[in-house]
Amino acid sequence: MARFIFVTGGVVSSLGKGLSSASLAYLLKSQGYKVRLRKMDPYLNVDPGTMSPFQHGEVFVTDDGAETDLDLGHYERFTNISSKQSDNITTGRIYSDVIKRERKGGYLGKTVQVIPHITNRIKEFIKKDITNEDFVICEIGGTVGDIESLPFIEAIRQFSNEEGRSKTLFIHLTFVPFLKSSDEIKTKPTQHSVKELRSIGIQPDIIICRSQQSIPLDQRKKISLFCNVPIDNVIETIDVRTIYEAPISFFNQKLDKQVLKYFKLKSKKRPNLNPWKKITKIVLNTKKTVNIAIIGKYVNLKDAYKSLDEALIHGGIYNKVKVNLIRIESDNLKKNEIKKKFKNVSGLLIPGGFGKRGTEGKISAIKFARENKVPFLGICFGMQMAIIEFARNQLKIKKAGSSELDKNCYPVIGLINEWDKDGIKIKGTDKDLGGTMRLGLYEAKLRNNSAINRIYKSKTIKERHRHRYEVNNTIKDKFEKKGLIFSGMSPDDKLPEIIELKNHPWFIGVQFHPEFKSRPLSPHPLFSSFIKAAKNHK
Ligand code: GLN
């Protein structure tokens, strides 16, 4: 029987609802329960796929090809449970479903309204696709009091009323500030936030108080009294030194214990916190650093490359080094500055990307890495740029480019239907871009005795994709003759998935996004190997 845990946030945003939900999920899973995590986002986009990282941070891609909120990345990294399309919903998706149905006459002449039609659709989503899970943790995006999130809050209130309180639990995460001037911890914002929640009909069962320092018993009692929550269910979460400490911290605060107690369940076994303790120790005590340069368009925006940053840190944990990320805006990268900028850099990474801005800087940086034998990892767009660089400078195809960026180029990168047998003609490129991406898990077969084969220790792999353009396979032989090997191919041999350079210590490009599958407790082999190469560089 599934039990539903709803996590709301109050006072301010960015309190770490995602991390709290993910940590709780880990603790429950580790005690033998089957857990599922879901996210409800109050914005009107149907999914975050079309949003710029400037707006919403990274777009996280699931195995089944959904473009989702980056919180699903936290969930997967902490629990190792693969999310699905059905685990993320937005206001936009709900409304579009309801309106579609209305157009088809699905409401039998009724007036279609937020209550009950929108809220019913939200409740359907909460229960959809649930089989034998013990717990479904649903995080509601935004902050209580926002106009946007009201239909979701109303829906979970109705849900709890229908399913019964014994099957539903409300957790509210708030902020408890410390005022330096009066040397006091303030509970009033929490009281107001809970009041707001109660005015919509929801009485939280557990309050998680985010705070910079420990909350004294008196203040916790005050929260308990004013917010009508048992004192043991007022749980503090003090800023952790590294996010990997979060599951340990929530365990020490007995969050999982209180959740199980609420549902009258027993712990099946003690949660295993040793792996988290081990990596926390490594992260906090490692002195040796390697400098990795990331060259991209959104480098100054926190969260724009969330999974990538994490995967690099995981690679560092594996190699017991601290990864120092040097973020370089590709727009500002002048050719003549490259040598100076990369002086202390031991590895270069070009992440995924879209559009022309900043591409020439990326190509120059790749040339530098290739010629100076600096470890290089190109991800998706980064791999495509490496192909262009090689075609221009080694194959001497001066007009080599991607038809995404230049319709008049020689398309070494293009849409799959764009090249003829000789690989040069562009046929009709002005197609509708919507729904044409290769998304989600695809298989690749790896060439025997290649670097990538040694790294993965496997003949076939499955990785997540999110791109529209492909490497032009018709000129594969020309690349290989000059030393750039297509060492990973789609099972039908049509689509190049991985490239690697012979006579270079570590130069690999991948058409997929390995970062989505890296976990702190099981770092991705590609990142472990890349960081190892960087560690050994110079
Ligand atoms: N813009 C490129 C494409 O659509 C690469 C996308 C990416 O890096 N995710 O193929």
Coordinates of C-alpha atoms and ligand atoms in Angstrom, one line a residue:
M1 CA 0.0 0.0 0.0
A2 CA 1.4 3.4 -1.0
R3 CA 1.7 6.2 1.5
F4 CA 2.0 9.7 0.3
I5 CA 4.3 12.3 1.7
F6 CA 3.9 15.9 0.5
V7 CA 6.7 18.3 0.9
T8 CA 5.9 22.0 0.8
G9 CA 8.2 25.0 1.4
G10 CA 7.7 28.3 3.1
V11 CA 9.2 31.7 4.0
V12 CA 11.8 31.7 1.1
S13 CA 12.7 29.6 -1.9
S14 CA 15.9 27.6 -2.3
L15 CA 15.7 26.0 1.2
G16 CA 16.6 22.6 -0.1
K17 CA 13.3 20.9 -0.4
G18 CA 14.7 18.7 -3.2
L19 CA 17.7 17.7 -1.0
S20 CA 15.5 17.0 2.0
S21 CA 13.1 14.9 0.0
A22 CA 16.0 13.0 -1.6
S23 CA 17.6 12.4 1.8
L24 CA 14.4 11.2 3.3
A25 CA 13.9 8.9 0.3
Y26 CA 17.4 7.5 0.8
L27 CA 16.8 6.8 4.5
L28 CA 13.5 5.0 3.8
K29 CA 14.9 3.0 0.9
S30 CA 17.9 2.0 3.0
Q31 CA 15.5 0.6 5.6
G32 CA 14.0 -1.7 3.0
Y33 CA 11.1 0.3 1.8
K34 CA 10.2 1.0 -1.9
V35 CA 10.2 4.7 -2.6
R36 CA 9.2 6.9 -5.5
L37 CA 9.9 10.6 -5.8
R38 CA 7.8 13.1 -7.7
K39 CA 7.9 16.8 -8.4
M40 CA 5.1 19.2 -9.1
D41 CA 6.1 22.5 -10.7
P42 CA 3.8 25.5 -10.7
Y43 CA 5.0 27.2 -13.9
L44 CA 3.0 27.3 -17.1
N45 CA 5.6 25.7 -19.4
V46 CA 4.5 22.2 -20.3
D47 CA 7.9 20.9 -19.4
P48 CA 11.2 22.7 -18.7
G49 CA 12.7 21.5 -22.1
T50 CA 12.3 24.8 -23.8
M51 CA 13.5 26.9 -20.9
S52 CA 16.9 28.5 -21.0
P53 CA 19.2 27.4 -18.2
F54 CA 19.3 31.1 -17.2
Q55 CA 15.6 30.7 -16.2
H56 CA 15.5 27.4 -14.5
G57 CA 18.9 25.8 -14.3
E58 CA 19.7 22.5 -16.0
V59 CA 17.1 20.4 -17.8
F60 CA 17.4 16.9 -16.4
V61 CA 16.8 14.0 -18.7
T62 CA 15.3 10.7 -17.6
D63 CA 15.9 7.2 -19.0
D64 CA 12.5 7.3 -20.7
G65 CA 13.4 10.6 -22.3
A66 CA 11.5 13.2 -20.2
E67 CA 13.0 16.7 -20.0
T68 CA 12.4 17.5 -16.3
D69 CA 13.2 19.7 -13.4
L70 CA 16.7 19.5 -12.0
D71 CA 15.4 18.3 -8.6
L72 CA 14.8 14.9 -10.2
G73 CA 18.6 14.8 -10.6
H74 CA 19.0 15.2 -6.9
Y75 CA 16.5 12.4 -6.3
E76 CA 18.3 10.0 -8.6
R77 CA 21.8 10.9 -7.3
F78 CA 20.7 10.3 -3.7
T79 CA 18.5 7.3 -4.1
N80 CA 19.8 5.6 -7.3
I81 CA 16.1 5.2 -8.3
S82 CA 15.6 6.1 -11.9
S83 CA 12.9 8.7 -12.4
K84 CA 10.3 8.5 -15.1
Q85 CA 8.3 10.8 -17.3
S86 CA 5.4 10.4 -14.9
D87 CA 7.4 11.8 -12.0
N88 CA 7.4 15.4 -13.0
I89 CA 4.3 17.5 -13.8
T90 CA 3.8 21.2 -14.4
T91 CA 0.8 23.5 -14.3
G92 CA 1.3 23.9 -18.0
R93 CA 0.9 20.1 -18.6
I94 CA -2.1 19.9 -16.3
Y95 CA -3.9 22.8 -18.0
S96 CA -3.0 21.5 -21.5
D97 CA -4.4 18.1 -20.7
V98 CA -7.6 19.5 -19.3
I99 CA -8.1 21.9 -22.2
K100 CA -7.4 19.2 -24.7
R101 CA -10.1 17.0 -23.0
E102 CA -12.5 19.9 -23.0
R103 CA -12.1 20.5 -26.7
K104 CA -12.9 16.8 -27.3
G105 CA -16.1 17.3 -25.3
G106 CA -14.8 15.2 -22.4
Y107 CA -16.6 17.2 -19.8
L108 CA -20.1 16.6 -21.0
G109 CA -21.2 20.2 -21.2
K110 CA -20.0 21.2 -17.8
T111 CA -18.2 24.5 -16.9
V112 CA -14.6 23.5 -16.6
Q113 CA -13.0 24.9 -13.4
V114 CA -9.9 24.9 -11.3
I115 CA -11.8 23.0 -8.7
P116 CA -12.6 20.2 -9.4
H117 CA -11.2 19.7 -12.9
I118 CA -7.6 21.0 -12.5
T119 CA -7.3 19.6 -9.0
N120 CA -8.7 16.2 -10.1
R121 CA -6.1 16.0 -12.9
I122 CA -3.4 16.8 -10.3
K123 CA -4.7 14.0 -8.0
E124 CA -4.7 11.6 -11.0
F125 CA -1.0 12.5 -11.5
I126 CA -0.1 11.9 -7.9
K127 CA -1.4 8.3 -8.1
K128 CA -0.5 7.6 -11.7
D129 CA 1.8 4.7 -12.4
I130 CA 2.2 3.6 -8.8
T131 CA 2.4 -0.1 -8.3
N132 CA 4.0 -1.6 -5.2
E133 CA 5.7 1.5 -3.7
D134 CA 5.6 1.9 0.0
F135 CA 6.1 5.6 -0.1
V136 CA 5.5 8.3 -2.7
I137 CA 7.3 11.5 -1.8
C138 CA 5.8 14.5 -3.7
E139 CA 7.6 17.8 -3.7
I140 CA 5.6 20.9 -4.5
G141 CA 7.7 23.5 -6.2
G142 CA 7.5 27.2 -5.2
T143 CA 6.7 28.7 -1.8
V144 CA 3.4 28.5 0.1
G145 CA 1.5 31.7 -0.5
D146 CA 2.4 31.9 -4.2
I147 CA -0.7 32.3 -6.4
E148 CA 0.8 29.7 -8.8
S149 CA 1.0 26.8 -6.4
L150 CA -2.5 27.2 -4.9
P151 CA -4.2 24.5 -7.2
F152 CA -1.5 22.0 -6.1
I153 CA -1.9 22.8 -2.4
E154 CA -5.7 22.5 -2.8
A155 CA -5.3 19.2 -4.6
I156 CA -3.1 17.6 -1.9
R157 CA -5.6 18.8 0.7
Q158 CA -8.4 17.0 -1.2
F159 CA -6.1 14.0 -1.7
S160 CA -5.4 13.7 1.9
N161 CA -9.1 14.0 2.8
E162 CA -10.0 11.3 0.3
E163 CA -7.2 8.8 1.0
G164 CA -7.3 9.4 4.8
R165 CA -4.8 10.9 7.2
S166 CA -3.3 7.5 7.9
K167 CA -2.0 7.3 4.3
T168 CA -0.9 10.9 3.9
L169 CA 1.7 13.0 5.6
F170 CA 2.5 16.7 5.2
I171 CA 6.1 18.0 5.7
H172 CA 6.6 21.7 5.6
L173 CA 10.1 23.1 5.2
T174 CA 10.7 26.6 6.6
F175 CA 13.5 29.0 7.3
V176 CA 14.4 30.0 10.9
P177 CA 16.7 33.0 10.7
F178 CA 19.2 34.1 13.2
L179 CA 19.3 37.9 13.8
K180 CA 22.8 39.0 14.6
S181 CA 21.9 42.4 16.0
S182 CA 19.7 40.9 18.7
D183 CA 21.6 37.6 18.9
E184 CA 18.3 35.7 18.5
I185 CA 16.7 32.9 16.5
K186 CA 13.4 34.0 15.1
T187 CA 10.4 31.7 14.7
K188 CA 7.9 34.2 13.5
P189 CA 8.4 33.6 9.8
T190 CA 7.8 29.9 10.4
Q191 CA 4.6 30.7 12.3
H192 CA 3.3 32.9 9.5
S193 CA 4.2 30.3 6.9
V194 CA 2.3 27.6 8.7
K195 CA -0.6 29.9 9.3
E196 CA -0.7 30.4 5.5
L197 CA -0.7 26.7 5.0
R198 CA -3.4 26.1 7.5
S199 CA -5.6 28.9 6.0
I200 CA -5.7 26.7 2.8
G201 CA -6.7 23.7 5.0
I202 CA -3.4 21.9 5.5
Q203 CA -2.0 21.2 9.0
P204 CA 1.6 20.1 8.6
D205 CA 2.6 16.9 10.5
I206 CA 6.3 17.6 10.5
I207 CA 8.1 20.9 10.2
I208 CA 11.7 20.9 9.0
C209 CA 13.4 24.1 10.1
R210 CA 16.3 25.2 8.0
S211 CA 18.7 27.3 10.1
Q212 CA 22.3 28.4 10.2
Q213 CA 22.7 27.3 13.8
S214 CA 21.1 24.8 16.2
I215 CA 17.6 25.9 17.4
P216 CA 17.4 25.9 21.2
L217 CA 14.7 23.8 22.8
D218 CA 12.7 26.8 23.9
Q219 CA 12.4 28.0 20.3
R220 CA 11.5 24.6 19.1
K221 CA 8.8 24.4 21.8
K222 CA 7.5 27.7 20.5
I223 CA 7.2 26.4 17.0
S224 CA 5.5 23.3 18.3
L225 CA 3.0 25.3 20.2
F226 CA 2.1 28.0 17.6
C227 CA 2.2 25.6 14.7
N228 CA 0.3 22.8 16.4
V229 CA 3.0 20.1 15.7
P230 CA 4.4 17.7 18.3
I231 CA 7.8 18.8 19.6
D232 CA 9.5 15.7 18.2
N233 CA 8.2 16.6 14.8
V234 CA 9.9 19.9 14.8
I235 CA 13.1 18.9 13.1
E236 CA 16.0 21.2 12.5
T237 CA 18.4 21.1 9.6
I238 CA 21.5 23.1 10.0
D239 CA 23.6 24.0 7.0
V240 CA 25.7 21.0 6.1
R241 CA 29.4 21.3 5.1
T242 CA 28.7 19.2 2.0
I243 CA 25.4 18.0 0.5
Y244 CA 26.6 14.4 1.1
E245 CA 26.2 15.0 4.8
A246 CA 22.5 15.7 4.4
P247 CA 21.3 12.1 4.8
I248 CA 23.4 11.7 7.9
S249 CA 22.1 15.0 9.3
F250 CA 18.5 14.0 8.7
F251 CA 19.0 10.6 10.3
N252 CA 20.6 12.3 13.4
Q253 CA 17.5 14.5 13.6
K254 CA 15.3 11.4 13.4
L255 CA 13.3 12.6 10.4
D256 CA 12.9 9.0 9.0
K257 CA 12.0 7.8 12.5
Q258 CA 9.2 10.3 12.9
V259 CA 7.9 9.6 9.4
L260 CA 7.7 5.8 10.2
K261 CA 6.2 6.5 13.6
Y262 CA 3.5 8.6 11.9
F263 CA 2.6 5.8 9.6
K264 CA 2.8 3.3 12.5
L265 CA 5.6 1.4 10.7
K266 CA 8.8 -0.1 12.0
S267 CA 12.2 0.3 10.6
K268 CA 13.1 -3.0 8.8
K269 CA 16.8 -2.4 9.2
R270 CA 19.2 0.3 10.2
P271 CA 19.9 2.7 7.4
N272 CA 23.4 2.3 6.0
L273 CA 25.1 5.7 6.3
N274 CA 28.6 4.5 6.0
P275 CA 29.0 5.3 2.3
W276 CA 27.9 8.9 3.0
K277 CA 30.3 9.2 5.9
K278 CA 33.1 7.9 3.8
I279 CA 32.6 10.4 0.9
T280 CA 31.9 13.3 3.3
K281 CA 35.3 12.6 4.9
I282 CA 37.0 12.5 1.5
V283 CA 35.3 15.7 0.3
L284 CA 36.2 17.6 3.5
N285 CA 39.7 16.3 4.0
T286 CA 41.1 16.1 0.5
K287 CA 43.9 18.6 -0.1
K288 CA 45.2 17.8 -3.6
T289 CA 43.3 19.6 -6.3
V290 CA 43.0 19.4 -10.1
N291 CA 41.9 22.3 -12.1
I292 CA 39.2 21.5 -14.7
A293 CA 38.1 24.2 -17.1
I294 CA 34.5 24.1 -18.3
I295 CA 33.9 26.2 -21.3
G296 CA 30.3 27.1 -21.9
K297 CA 27.6 29.7 -22.3
Y298 CA 26.0 29.6 -18.9
V299 CA 29.0 29.0 -16.8
N300 CA 28.3 31.8 -14.3
L301 CA 24.9 30.6 -13.5
K302 CA 24.7 28.3 -10.6
D303 CA 22.8 25.1 -11.5
A304 CA 23.0 25.5 -15.2
Y305 CA 25.3 22.5 -15.4
K306 CA 24.2 20.9 -12.1
S307 CA 24.6 17.2 -13.0
L308 CA 27.9 17.9 -14.7
D309 CA 29.4 19.8 -11.8
E310 CA 28.2 16.9 -9.6
A311 CA 29.6 14.2 -11.9
L312 CA 33.0 15.9 -11.9
I313 CA 33.0 16.0 -8.1
H314 CA 32.1 12.3 -8.1
G315 CA 35.1 11.7 -10.3
G316 CA 37.2 13.6 -7.8
I317 CA 35.9 11.6 -4.9
Y318 CA 36.8 8.4 -6.8
N319 CA 40.3 9.7 -7.3
K320 CA 40.6 11.3 -3.9
V321 CA 41.3 14.8 -5.4
K322 CA 39.3 18.0 -5.1
V323 CA 38.0 19.2 -8.4
N324 CA 38.4 22.9 -8.8
L325 CA 36.0 24.0 -11.6
I326 CA 37.3 26.9 -13.6
R327 CA 34.3 28.3 -15.4
I328 CA 35.1 30.1 -18.7
E329 CA 32.5 32.0 -20.7
S330 CA 33.0 30.8 -24.3
D331 CA 32.0 34.2 -25.6
N332 CA 35.0 35.9 -23.9
L333 CA 37.6 33.3 -24.9
K334 CA 40.0 35.0 -27.3
K335 CA 42.3 32.9 -29.4
N336 CA 45.5 34.6 -28.2
E337 CA 44.6 34.3 -24.5
I338 CA 44.0 30.5 -24.5
K339 CA 47.5 29.5 -23.7
K340 CA 47.6 31.9 -20.7
K341 CA 44.1 30.9 -19.5
F342 CA 44.9 27.2 -19.6
K343 CA 48.3 27.4 -18.0
N344 CA 47.3 25.6 -14.8
V345 CA 44.4 23.6 -16.3
S346 CA 44.8 19.8 -16.2
G347 CA 41.6 19.0 -18.0
L348 CA 39.2 20.7 -20.4
L349 CA 35.5 20.0 -20.7
I350 CA 33.0 21.3 -23.2
P351 CA 29.5 20.6 -22.1
G352 CA 26.2 20.3 -24.0
G353 CA 24.9 23.4 -25.7
F354 CA 22.7 25.0 -28.3
G355 CA 23.2 27.8 -30.8
K356 CA 26.1 29.7 -32.4
R357 CA 27.2 32.1 -29.7
G358 CA 30.6 31.3 -28.3
T359 CA 31.3 28.3 -30.6
E360 CA 34.5 29.7 -32.1
G361 CA 36.0 30.0 -28.6
K362 CA 35.1 26.4 -27.9
I363 CA 36.7 25.2 -31.1
S364 CA 39.9 27.1 -30.4
A365 CA 40.1 25.6 -26.9
I366 CA 39.6 22.1 -28.3
K367 CA 42.5 22.7 -30.7
F368 CA 44.7 23.7 -27.8
A369 CA 43.7 20.6 -25.8
R370 CA 44.3 18.3 -28.9
E371 CA 47.7 19.8 -29.8
N372 CA 49.0 20.2 -26.2
K373 CA 47.8 16.8 -25.0
V374 CA 45.6 18.2 -22.3
P375 CA 42.9 15.7 -21.2
F376 CA 39.6 16.6 -23.0
L377 CA 36.1 15.6 -22.6
G378 CA 33.4 16.8 -25.0
I379 CA 29.8 16.2 -24.1
C380 CA 27.1 16.3 -26.8
F381 CA 27.7 19.8 -28.3
G382 CA 31.3 19.5 -27.0
M383 CA 31.8 16.4 -29.1
Q384 CA 30.2 18.0 -32.1
M385 CA 32.7 21.0 -31.7
A386 CA 35.6 18.5 -31.5
I387 CA 34.5 17.0 -34.8
I388 CA 34.3 20.4 -36.4
E389 CA 37.8 21.4 -35.0
F390 CA 39.3 18.2 -36.4
A391 CA 37.6 18.5 -39.8
R392 CA 38.8 22.1 -40.2
N393 CA 42.4 21.7 -38.9
Q394 CA 43.3 18.1 -39.7
L395 CA 41.1 17.2 -42.6
K396 CA 41.5 20.7 -44.0
I397 CA 37.8 21.1 -44.7
K398 CA 37.7 24.8 -44.1
K399 CA 34.0 25.2 -44.3
A400 CA 33.3 22.3 -41.9
G401 CA 30.5 23.2 -39.4
S402 CA 27.2 22.2 -38.0
S403 CA 24.0 23.0 -39.9
E404 CA 22.5 24.0 -36.6
L405 CA 24.9 27.0 -36.7
D406 CA 25.5 27.7 -40.4
K407 CA 23.2 26.6 -43.2
N408 CA 26.0 27.2 -45.8
C409 CA 28.7 25.1 -44.1
Y410 CA 30.0 21.7 -45.0
P411 CA 27.8 19.8 -42.5
V412 CA 30.1 17.4 -40.5
I413 CA 27.3 17.8 -38.0
G414 CA 23.8 17.9 -39.2
L415 CA 20.3 16.5 -39.1
I416 CA 20.3 12.9 -40.1
N417 CA 18.4 13.4 -43.3
E418 CA 20.7 16.3 -44.4
W419 CA 23.5 14.6 -46.2
D420 CA 23.7 12.6 -49.4
K421 CA 26.0 9.7 -50.0
D422 CA 29.0 12.0 -50.3
G423 CA 28.1 13.6 -47.1
I424 CA 28.0 17.2 -48.4
K425 CA 24.6 18.4 -49.4
I426 CA 22.1 20.0 -47.1
K427 CA 18.6 19.0 -48.0
G428 CA 15.8 21.1 -46.5
T429 CA 16.7 22.2 -43.1
D430 CA 13.9 24.5 -42.2
K431 CA 12.0 21.8 -40.4
D432 CA 9.9 22.2 -37.3
L433 CA 12.2 21.8 -34.4
G434 CA 9.6 20.6 -31.9
G435 CA 9.5 17.0 -31.0
T436 CA 12.6 16.1 -33.1
M437 CA 15.1 15.5 -30.4
R438 CA 16.8 12.2 -29.7
L439 CA 15.8 11.9 -26.0
G440 CA 16.5 9.4 -23.3
L441 CA 18.3 6.1 -23.1
Y442 CA 20.0 4.7 -26.3
E443 CA 22.4 1.9 -26.7
A444 CA 25.9 2.2 -28.2
K445 CA 28.3 -0.6 -29.0
L446 CA 32.0 0.0 -28.2
R447 CA 34.9 -0.9 -30.3
N448 CA 37.2 -3.6 -28.9
N449 CA 40.4 -2.4 -27.4
S450 CA 39.4 1.3 -27.6
A451 CA 40.0 3.6 -24.7
I452 CA 36.2 3.8 -24.2
N453 CA 36.0 0.0 -24.1
R454 CA 38.6 0.0 -21.3
I455 CA 36.9 2.7 -19.4
Y456 CA 33.4 1.2 -19.4
K457 CA 34.7 -2.4 -19.2
S458 CA 31.8 -3.4 -21.4
K459 CA 30.9 -4.0 -25.1
T460 CA 27.7 -2.1 -25.0
I461 CA 26.4 0.8 -22.9
K462 CA 23.2 2.7 -22.5
E463 CA 23.3 6.4 -21.9
R464 CA 20.9 9.3 -22.0
H465 CA 20.6 11.6 -25.0
R466 CA 19.2 15.1 -25.6
H467 CA 20.1 16.4 -29.0
R468 CA 18.8 17.0 -32.5
Y469 CA 22.0 17.0 -34.6
E470 CA 24.3 14.0 -35.3
V471 CA 27.9 13.5 -36.5
N472 CA 27.9 12.9 -40.3
N473 CA 28.8 9.3 -40.5
T474 CA 29.5 9.4 -44.2
I475 CA 33.0 10.8 -43.7
K476 CA 34.0 8.5 -40.9
D477 CA 36.9 7.0 -42.8
K478 CA 38.5 10.3 -43.4
F479 CA 38.5 11.0 -39.7
E480 CA 39.8 7.6 -38.8
K481 CA 42.7 7.8 -41.3
K482 CA 43.9 10.9 -39.5
G483 CA 43.6 9.4 -36.0
L484 CA 40.1 10.3 -34.8
I485 CA 38.4 7.0 -34.1
F486 CA 34.6 6.5 -34.0
S487 CA 34.9 4.1 -31.1
G488 CA 31.2 4.0 -30.1
M489 CA 28.4 3.5 -32.6
S490 CA 24.6 3.0 -32.5
P491 CA 23.7 -0.7 -32.8
D492 CA 22.8 -0.2 -36.5
D493 CA 26.2 1.5 -37.2
K494 CA 24.5 4.6 -38.4
L495 CA 25.1 7.1 -35.7
P496 CA 28.5 7.9 -34.2
E497 CA 28.1 7.9 -30.4
I498 CA 31.8 8.2 -29.2
I499 CA 34.9 9.6 -30.7
E500 CA 38.5 9.3 -29.4
L501 CA 41.9 10.5 -30.5
K502 CA 44.8 8.1 -31.0
N503 CA 48.1 9.4 -29.8
H504 CA 46.6 11.6 -27.1
P505 CA 46.6 10.7 -23.4
W506 CA 42.8 11.3 -23.0
F507 CA 40.7 12.9 -25.7
I508 CA 37.1 11.7 -25.8
G509 CA 33.8 13.0 -27.1
V510 CA 30.4 11.5 -26.4
Q511 CA 27.1 12.3 -28.1
F512 CA 25.2 11.5 -24.9
H513 CA 25.1 13.0 -21.4
P514 CA 26.9 10.7 -19.1
E515 CA 26.6 13.2 -16.2
F516 CA 22.9 12.2 -15.7
K517 CA 23.9 8.8 -14.6
S518 CA 26.7 9.6 -12.2
R519 CA 26.0 9.1 -8.5
P520 CA 28.1 10.1 -5.5
L521 CA 28.1 6.6 -4.3
S522 CA 28.9 5.2 -7.7
P523 CA 30.8 7.7 -9.8
H524 CA 30.4 7.4 -13.5
P525 CA 33.5 5.6 -15.1
L526 CA 33.9 8.3 -17.8
F527 CA 34.3 11.0 -15.2
S528 CA 36.5 8.9 -12.9
S529 CA 38.8 8.2 -15.8
F530 CA 38.8 11.8 -17.0
I531 CA 39.7 13.1 -13.5
K532 CA 42.4 10.4 -13.2
A533 CA 43.9 11.6 -16.5
A534 CA 43.8 15.2 -15.3
K535 CA 45.4 14.1 -12.0
N536 CA 48.2 12.5 -14.0
H537 CA 48.6 15.5 -16.4
K538 CA 52.0 17.2 -16.2
Ligands
GLN1 N1 22.7 21.6 -30.1 C1 23.2 20.3 -30.3 C2 22.1 19.3 -30.9 O1 20.9 19.7 -30.8 C3 23.7 19.7 -29.0 C4 22.7 19.5 -27.9 C5 23.3 19.2 -26.6 O2 24.5 19.5 -26.4 N2 22.6 18.7 -25.7 O3 22.4 18.3 -31.4

